[in-house]
Short mmCIF file of C-alpha atoms and ligand atoms in Angstrom, two decimals:
data_model
loop_
_atom_site.label_atom_id
_atom_site.label_comp_id
_atom_site.label_asym_id
_atom_site.label_seq_id
_atom_site.Cartn_x
_atom_site.Cartn_y
_atom_site.Cartn_z
CA MET A 1 118.68 8.29 126.41
CA ALA A 2 120.49 10.68 124.16
CA ASP A 3 124.02 10.08 123.18
CA LEU A 4 126.35 12.60 124.80
CA ASN A 5 128.68 12.71 121.86
CA GLU A 6 125.87 13.49 119.49
CA LEU A 7 124.75 16.33 121.73
CA LYS A 8 128.27 17.67 121.93
CA GLU A 9 128.39 17.48 118.15
CA ALA A 10 125.17 19.52 118.00
CA ALA A 11 126.72 22.13 120.31
CA LYS A 12 129.74 22.32 118.06
CA SER A 13 127.68 22.76 114.92
CA LEU A 14 125.70 25.58 116.60
CA ARG A 15 129.01 27.26 117.24
CA ASP A 16 129.96 26.88 113.56
CA GLU A 17 126.56 28.18 112.53
CA ILE A 18 127.09 31.29 114.64
CA LEU A 19 130.55 31.88 113.23
CA ASN A 20 129.20 31.50 109.70
CA ASN A 21 126.20 33.79 110.14
CA VAL A 22 128.10 36.49 111.97
CA LYS A 23 130.28 36.99 108.90
CA ASP A 24 127.33 38.18 106.79
CA LEU A 25 125.86 40.70 109.22
CA ALA A 26 125.24 44.12 107.73
CA ASN A 27 124.25 46.17 110.76
CA SER A 28 123.55 46.12 114.50
CA LYS A 29 119.86 45.44 113.94
CA GLU A 30 120.68 42.24 112.08
CA ALA A 31 123.15 41.36 114.84
CA TYR A 32 120.40 41.80 117.43
CA GLU A 33 118.03 39.56 115.44
CA LEU A 34 120.68 36.88 115.00
CA ARG A 35 121.52 36.98 118.70
CA LYS A 36 117.87 36.21 119.45
CA VAL A 37 117.96 33.14 117.20
CA PHE A 38 120.62 31.60 119.42
CA LEU A 39 120.32 33.25 122.80
CA ASP A 40 116.66 34.17 123.23
CA SER A 41 115.73 32.88 126.73
CA LYS A 42 112.67 30.98 125.43
CA GLN A 43 113.18 30.19 121.76
CA GLY A 44 116.95 30.43 121.39
CA LYS A 45 118.73 27.44 119.87
CA ILE A 46 121.23 27.23 122.76
CA GLY A 47 118.39 27.23 125.28
CA GLN A 48 116.75 24.41 123.31
CA LEU A 49 119.97 22.45 123.51
CA MET A 50 120.08 22.93 127.27
CA LYS A 51 116.57 21.42 127.47
CA GLU A 52 118.04 18.16 126.12
CA MET A 53 119.57 17.79 129.61
CA ARG A 54 116.44 15.74 130.47
CA THR A 55 117.55 13.06 128.06
CA VAL A 56 121.14 12.83 129.29
CA PRO A 57 122.00 10.07 131.75
CA ASN A 58 122.58 11.40 135.27
CA ASP A 59 126.29 10.69 135.37
CA GLN A 60 126.83 12.69 132.20
CA LYS A 61 124.64 15.64 133.04
CA GLN A 62 127.46 17.63 134.59
CA GLU A 63 129.67 17.31 131.55
CA TYR A 64 126.80 18.10 129.21
CA GLY A 65 125.80 21.17 131.25
CA LYS A 66 129.36 22.40 131.16
CA THR A 67 129.58 22.02 127.39
CA VAL A 68 126.35 23.90 126.74
CA ASN A 69 127.20 26.62 129.27
CA GLU A 70 130.55 27.17 127.68
CA LEU A 71 128.86 27.46 124.31
CA LYS A 72 126.41 29.95 125.80
CA GLN A 73 129.14 32.11 127.35
CA TRP A 74 131.17 31.97 124.21
CA ALA A 75 128.12 33.02 122.13
CA GLN A 76 127.28 35.88 124.49
CA ALA A 77 130.81 37.21 124.31
CA ARG A 78 130.86 36.79 120.54
CA PHE A 79 127.61 38.71 120.07
CA GLU A 80 128.74 41.49 122.39
CA GLU A 81 131.87 41.85 120.34
CA VAL A 82 129.92 41.86 117.07
CA ASP A 83 127.44 44.39 118.45
CA ARG A 84 130.24 46.71 119.54
CA ALA A 85 131.95 46.45 116.17
CA MET A 86 128.71 47.09 114.28
CA LYS A 87 127.83 50.12 116.37
CA GLU A 88 131.30 51.52 115.99
CA ARG A 89 131.06 51.06 112.22
CA GLU A 90 127.64 52.72 112.10
CA LEU A 91 128.82 55.68 114.13
CA GLN A 92 131.78 56.05 111.86
CA SER A 93 129.64 56.07 108.73
CA ARG A 94 127.29 58.59 110.37
CA TYR A 95 130.25 60.84 111.05
CA GLU A 96 131.22 60.49 107.41
CA ARG A 97 127.72 61.22 106.21
CA GLU A 98 127.20 64.23 108.44
CA LYS A 99 130.60 65.69 108.02
CA LEU A 100 130.54 69.46 107.52
CA ASP A 101 133.00 71.19 105.31
CA VAL A 102 133.20 74.58 106.95
CA THR A 103 135.30 75.89 104.10
CA MET A 104 132.45 75.44 101.59
CA PRO A 105 130.93 78.73 100.38
CA ALA A 106 127.58 79.44 102.09
CA VAL A 107 124.33 79.01 100.17
CA GLU A 108 123.11 82.50 99.42
CA THR A 109 119.81 83.36 101.06
CA VAL A 110 117.78 85.78 99.04
CA PRO A 111 115.32 87.67 101.20
CA GLY A 112 111.89 88.10 99.63
CA ASN A 113 110.05 91.38 99.47
CA LEU A 114 106.46 92.45 99.31
CA HIS A 115 104.73 92.84 95.97
CA PRO A 116 104.68 96.50 94.85
CA VAL A 117 100.89 96.61 95.10
CA THR A 118 101.10 95.26 98.66
CA GLN A 119 103.76 97.84 99.49
CA VAL A 120 101.53 100.65 98.21
CA ARG A 121 98.53 99.16 100.00
CA GLU A 122 100.37 99.08 103.32
CA GLU A 123 101.79 102.55 102.82
CA LEU A 124 98.33 103.97 102.11
CA ILE A 125 96.79 102.19 105.07
CA ASP A 126 99.52 103.67 107.30
CA ILE A 127 98.91 107.17 105.97
CA PHE A 128 95.14 107.05 106.34
CA ALA A 129 95.29 105.19 109.66
CA SER A 130 97.31 108.12 111.00
CA MET A 131 94.30 110.29 110.05
CA GLY A 132 91.98 108.02 112.02
CA PHE A 133 90.69 105.68 109.29
CA GLU A 134 89.79 102.07 110.09
CA VAL A 135 90.13 99.22 107.59
CA TYR A 136 87.06 97.35 106.36
CA GLU A 137 87.70 94.46 103.97
CA GLY A 138 84.65 93.85 101.81
CA LYS A 139 83.65 90.84 99.74
CA GLU A 140 84.89 90.04 96.22
CA ILE A 141 81.55 88.56 95.18
CA GLU A 142 78.80 91.10 95.62
CA ASN A 143 75.22 91.27 94.60
CA ASP A 144 73.95 93.77 92.10
CA TYR A 145 72.40 95.88 94.84
CA TYR A 146 75.63 96.66 96.73
CA ASN A 147 77.83 97.08 93.68
CA PHE A 148 75.42 99.26 91.70
CA THR A 149 71.84 99.90 92.78
CA ALA A 150 72.51 101.19 96.30
CA LEU A 151 75.30 103.33 94.84
CA ASN A 152 72.67 105.18 92.84
CA THR A 153 73.33 103.16 89.71
CA PRO A 154 70.07 101.28 89.11
CA GLN A 155 69.49 98.73 86.32
CA ASP A 156 69.67 100.42 82.90
CA HIS A 157 71.57 103.42 84.30
CA PRO A 158 74.02 104.49 81.58
CA ALA A 159 76.86 104.70 84.14
CA ARG A 160 76.85 100.89 84.36
CA ASP A 161 78.55 100.96 80.97
CA MET A 162 81.59 102.59 82.61
CA GLN A 163 82.40 99.26 84.25
CA ASP A 164 82.27 96.07 82.17
CA THR A 165 81.07 93.56 84.67
CA PHE A 166 81.74 89.85 85.21
CA TYR A 167 78.41 88.39 86.30
CA VAL A 168 78.45 85.15 88.28
CA SER A 169 74.66 84.83 88.01
CA PRO A 170 71.91 87.33 87.14
CA GLU A 171 72.12 88.61 90.71
CA PHE A 172 75.75 88.09 91.74
CA LEU A 173 78.88 89.57 90.24
CA LEU A 174 82.60 90.05 90.86
CA ARG A 175 82.69 93.51 92.39
CA THR A 176 83.78 96.14 89.90
CA GLN A 177 84.64 98.67 92.59
CA THR A 178 85.42 98.73 96.30
CA SER A 179 82.67 101.37 96.57
CA ALA A 180 80.35 98.44 97.33
CA GLY A 181 81.95 98.41 100.80
CA GLN A 182 80.56 101.90 101.49
CA ILE A 183 77.03 100.53 101.61
CA HIS A 184 77.89 97.61 103.92
CA VAL A 185 79.62 99.99 106.34
CA MET A 186 76.82 102.57 106.36
CA GLU A 187 74.23 99.85 106.87
CA ALA A 188 76.15 98.43 109.81
CA LYS A 189 77.32 101.54 111.61
CA LYS A 190 76.02 104.99 112.49
CA PRO A 191 78.23 108.07 111.83
CA PRO A 192 80.87 109.16 112.59
CA ILE A 193 82.31 106.78 109.98
CA LYS A 194 85.87 106.87 108.72
CA ILE A 195 86.83 103.76 106.81
CA LEU A 196 89.30 102.57 104.26
CA SER A 197 88.39 99.55 102.18
CA PRO A 198 91.19 97.98 100.16
CA GLY A 199 90.72 94.99 97.88
CA ARG A 200 90.63 93.30 94.52
CA VAL A 201 88.14 94.42 91.88
CA PHE A 202 87.30 92.90 88.50
CA ARG A 203 86.35 94.29 85.10
CA SER A 204 86.27 92.82 81.63
CA ASP A 205 89.01 95.17 80.47
CA ASP A 206 92.48 94.36 79.18
CA ASP A 207 95.22 96.59 77.73
CA ALA A 208 98.54 98.21 78.76
CA THR A 209 96.92 100.23 81.54
CA HIS A 210 93.95 97.97 82.39
CA SER A 211 93.86 94.48 83.84
CA PRO A 212 90.76 92.30 84.41
CA MET A 213 91.77 92.16 88.09
CA PHE A 214 93.24 95.12 89.89
CA HIS A 215 93.21 96.70 93.33
CA GLN A 216 91.37 99.67 94.70
CA MET A 217 91.21 101.39 98.01
CA GLU A 218 88.00 103.10 98.94
CA GLY A 219 87.80 105.86 101.50
CA LEU A 220 84.56 106.95 103.18
CA VAL A 221 83.98 109.60 105.80
CA VAL A 222 80.44 110.32 107.05
CA ASP A 223 79.67 112.78 109.81
CA LYS A 224 77.96 116.12 110.36
CA HIS A 225 79.25 118.99 108.17
CA ILE A 226 81.64 117.07 105.95
CA THR A 227 82.60 119.18 102.93
CA LEU A 228 84.79 119.13 99.83
CA SER A 229 87.48 121.05 101.69
CA ASP A 230 87.79 118.14 104.15
CA LEU A 231 88.33 115.94 101.13
CA LYS A 232 90.93 118.28 99.65
CA GLY A 233 92.77 118.51 102.99
CA MET A 234 92.95 114.74 103.41
CA LEU A 235 94.05 114.15 99.84
CA ASP A 236 96.76 116.82 100.08
CA THR A 237 98.15 115.13 103.19
CA PHE A 238 97.99 111.79 101.40
CA VAL A 239 99.85 112.89 98.23
CA GLN A 240 102.48 114.80 100.23
CA LYS A 241 103.25 111.70 102.27
CA ILE A 242 103.45 109.47 99.24
CA TYR A 243 105.01 111.75 96.58
CA GLY A 244 106.84 114.37 98.67
CA GLU A 245 106.15 117.55 100.61
CA ASN A 246 105.84 119.92 97.68
CA THR A 247 103.08 117.95 96.01
CA THR A 248 99.56 119.30 95.89
CA THR A 249 96.22 118.28 94.37
CA ARG A 250 93.76 119.80 91.94
CA LEU A 251 90.09 118.84 91.76
CA ARG A 252 88.36 118.73 88.39
CA PRO A 253 84.61 118.29 87.95
CA SER A 254 83.64 114.78 86.95
CA TYR A 255 80.77 112.37 87.22
CA PHE A 256 80.13 109.35 89.43
CA PRO A 257 76.57 108.30 90.25
CA PHE A 258 77.33 107.88 93.96
CA THR A 259 78.89 111.31 94.54
CA GLU A 260 77.53 114.81 93.95
CA PRO A 261 79.54 116.82 93.22
CA SER A 262 82.10 114.37 91.81
CA VAL A 263 85.71 115.19 91.13
CA GLU A 264 88.71 113.75 89.39
CA VAL A 265 91.79 114.36 91.50
CA ASP A 266 95.10 115.30 89.87
CA VAL A 267 98.40 115.45 91.69
CA SER A 268 101.05 117.98 90.74
CA CYS A 269 103.71 116.14 88.76
CA PHE A 270 106.26 114.79 91.21
CA GLU A 271 108.73 114.20 88.37
CA CYS A 272 109.02 117.76 87.06
CA GLY A 273 107.42 119.69 89.91
CA GLY A 274 104.67 120.94 87.60
CA LYS A 275 106.78 122.39 84.79
CA GLY A 276 105.70 119.75 82.33
CA CYS A 277 107.49 116.52 81.34
CA GLY A 278 106.98 113.17 79.66
CA LEU A 279 105.31 111.64 82.70
CA CYS A 280 102.63 114.34 82.99
CA LYS A 281 102.47 114.72 79.20
CA GLY A 282 103.49 118.33 79.49
CA THR A 283 100.51 119.32 81.64
CA GLY A 284 102.21 119.43 85.05
CA TRP A 285 99.39 117.28 86.50
CA ILE A 286 98.74 113.54 86.81
CA GLU A 287 95.31 112.05 87.40
CA VAL A 288 95.33 109.75 90.44
CA LEU A 289 91.84 109.09 91.71
CA GLY A 290 88.10 109.75 91.71
CA ALA A 291 86.26 111.29 94.62
CA GLY A 292 83.32 113.41 95.69
CA ILE A 293 80.68 114.23 98.23
CA VAL A 294 78.47 111.22 98.93
CA ASN A 295 75.23 111.54 96.95
CA ARG A 296 72.19 112.20 99.17
CA LYS A 297 70.47 109.23 97.55
CA VAL A 298 73.25 106.90 98.71
CA LEU A 299 72.91 108.12 102.31
CA GLU A 300 69.13 107.63 102.08
CA ASN A 301 69.59 104.11 100.67
CA CYS A 302 71.53 103.30 103.85
CA GLY A 303 68.94 104.81 106.16
CA LEU A 304 70.92 107.97 106.94
CA ASP A 305 69.28 111.40 106.91
CA PRO A 306 71.10 113.53 104.30
CA ASP A 307 69.97 116.73 106.05
CA GLU A 308 71.77 115.63 109.19
CA TYR A 309 74.83 113.89 107.75
CA SER A 310 77.11 114.37 104.81
CA GLY A 311 80.04 112.37 103.58
CA LEU A 312 83.06 112.29 101.35
CA ALA A 313 84.33 109.33 99.37
CA PHE A 314 87.29 108.52 97.23
CA GLY A 315 88.50 105.53 95.22
CA ILE A 316 92.19 104.98 94.55
CA GLY A 317 93.59 102.52 91.99
CA LEU A 318 96.56 100.90 93.73
CA GLU A 319 98.29 99.68 90.55
CA ARG A 320 98.09 103.20 89.14
CA ILE A 321 99.75 104.63 92.26
CA ALA A 322 102.43 101.92 92.17
CA MET A 323 103.05 102.39 88.42
CA LEU A 324 103.50 106.13 88.87
CA LYS A 325 105.64 105.72 91.95
CA TYR A 326 108.00 103.15 90.46
CA GLY A 327 107.92 104.32 86.83
CA ILE A 328 106.23 101.19 85.44
CA ASN A 329 104.42 101.73 82.15
CA ASN A 330 102.60 98.43 81.68
CA ILE A 331 100.18 97.10 84.28
CA LYS A 332 100.90 93.53 83.10
CA LEU A 333 104.37 93.76 84.65
CA MET A 334 102.64 93.82 88.03
CA PHE A 335 101.04 90.43 87.53
CA GLU A 336 103.60 88.46 85.54
CA SER A 337 105.56 87.47 88.66
CA ASP A 338 108.84 88.22 86.91
CA MET A 339 111.27 88.20 89.83
CA ASP A 340 113.77 90.42 88.02
CA VAL A 341 111.13 93.13 87.81
CA LEU A 342 109.63 92.62 91.25
CA LYS A 343 113.00 92.52 93.03
CA GLN A 344 113.80 96.03 91.84
CA ILE A 345 110.65 97.43 93.35
CA ASN A 346 111.35 97.39 97.03
CA ASP A 347 110.74 100.25 99.40
CA GLN A 348 110.85 98.10 102.50
CA GLU A 349 114.58 97.83 103.05
N1 LIG B 401 84.36 103.52 92.18
C1 LIG B 401 84.99 104.43 91.24
C2 LIG B 401 85.58 103.61 90.11
O1 LIG B 401 85.86 102.48 90.32
C3 LIG B 401 86.05 105.24 91.92
C4 LIG B 401 85.45 106.25 92.84
C5 LIG B 401 85.13 107.47 92.38
C6 LIG B 401 85.21 105.91 94.15
C7 LIG B 401 84.59 108.44 93.20
C8 LIG B 401 84.65 106.85 95.00
C9 LIG B 401 84.33 108.12 94.49
O2 LIG B 401 84.37 106.62 96.27
O3 LIG B 401 83.81 109.04 95.34
O4 LIG B 401 85.80 104.11 89.08
#
């Protein structure tokens, strides 16, 4: 039989233990864990003490039960109190942490803007889409056939020298011109065709006006009775929308293997109106793109009958258009990601 006094002593020391431990609690989670140590219905120390009832002589059971019950009630009340205090403290420190000072100056949000080349790209797509053009995005890695041979520029053709090429393998290359897209479109679709193909092109070329990577936008129209005057009409509309109503174009004879005849297209100087200035080097005209009537051989290469169909094509350098439009004289400024430069070039506001 257990000694009642000893058991009472044990109850008292549990009480002291609780008082001692409660002092060191840091948060409500610790309080919860500590509560379990004493009051858990199975493992709790107070419950264990109650189990000693078996060992207490019958005539002392009542007194023993009362002692342990009192301890239990006291402990429950104590832990409730501690829990409340802890939660109150935690809430208070959360309020402190999350306090907003509404008098603080706001963090400035700087809205981004599209890259000048992207702005020009979107503007051109809008202009040509309003004339019924659809967009076809080609591939950046092409094979020799699509980039050159099908465009009437076979191996050893001297015109290949016009474009210093990055070869990936003897057969594959980084496209040097978006013209490669013309072939894919004509192979896939019967006329009428009216597409615009924007994208990155690559050439081993590097100076103030050339970059190894730049952007072009190809235009291709194939149908019955397409002529140079259709080309001139479309290009006039294009330059008027981009450079202003009084702008016009001039076609000069040129050479591209995939067009016959080929032309270089100049736009009347939008800076001086054609009188002659620094921008147009006194000539009144600025060269903006290459174009022409699709060479019969190119149509044949794509399985189209050149006696039935004819086409026009043009290739626009997007950086060149952007540089002229925003008065930038070095193509490198386009790719250096200098925010001070790029922020100034924003048509989208
Ligand atoms: N592909 C030519 C180049 O990169 C540009 C060009 C010229 C495209 C005449 C055309 C064209 O479609 O008809 O220099």
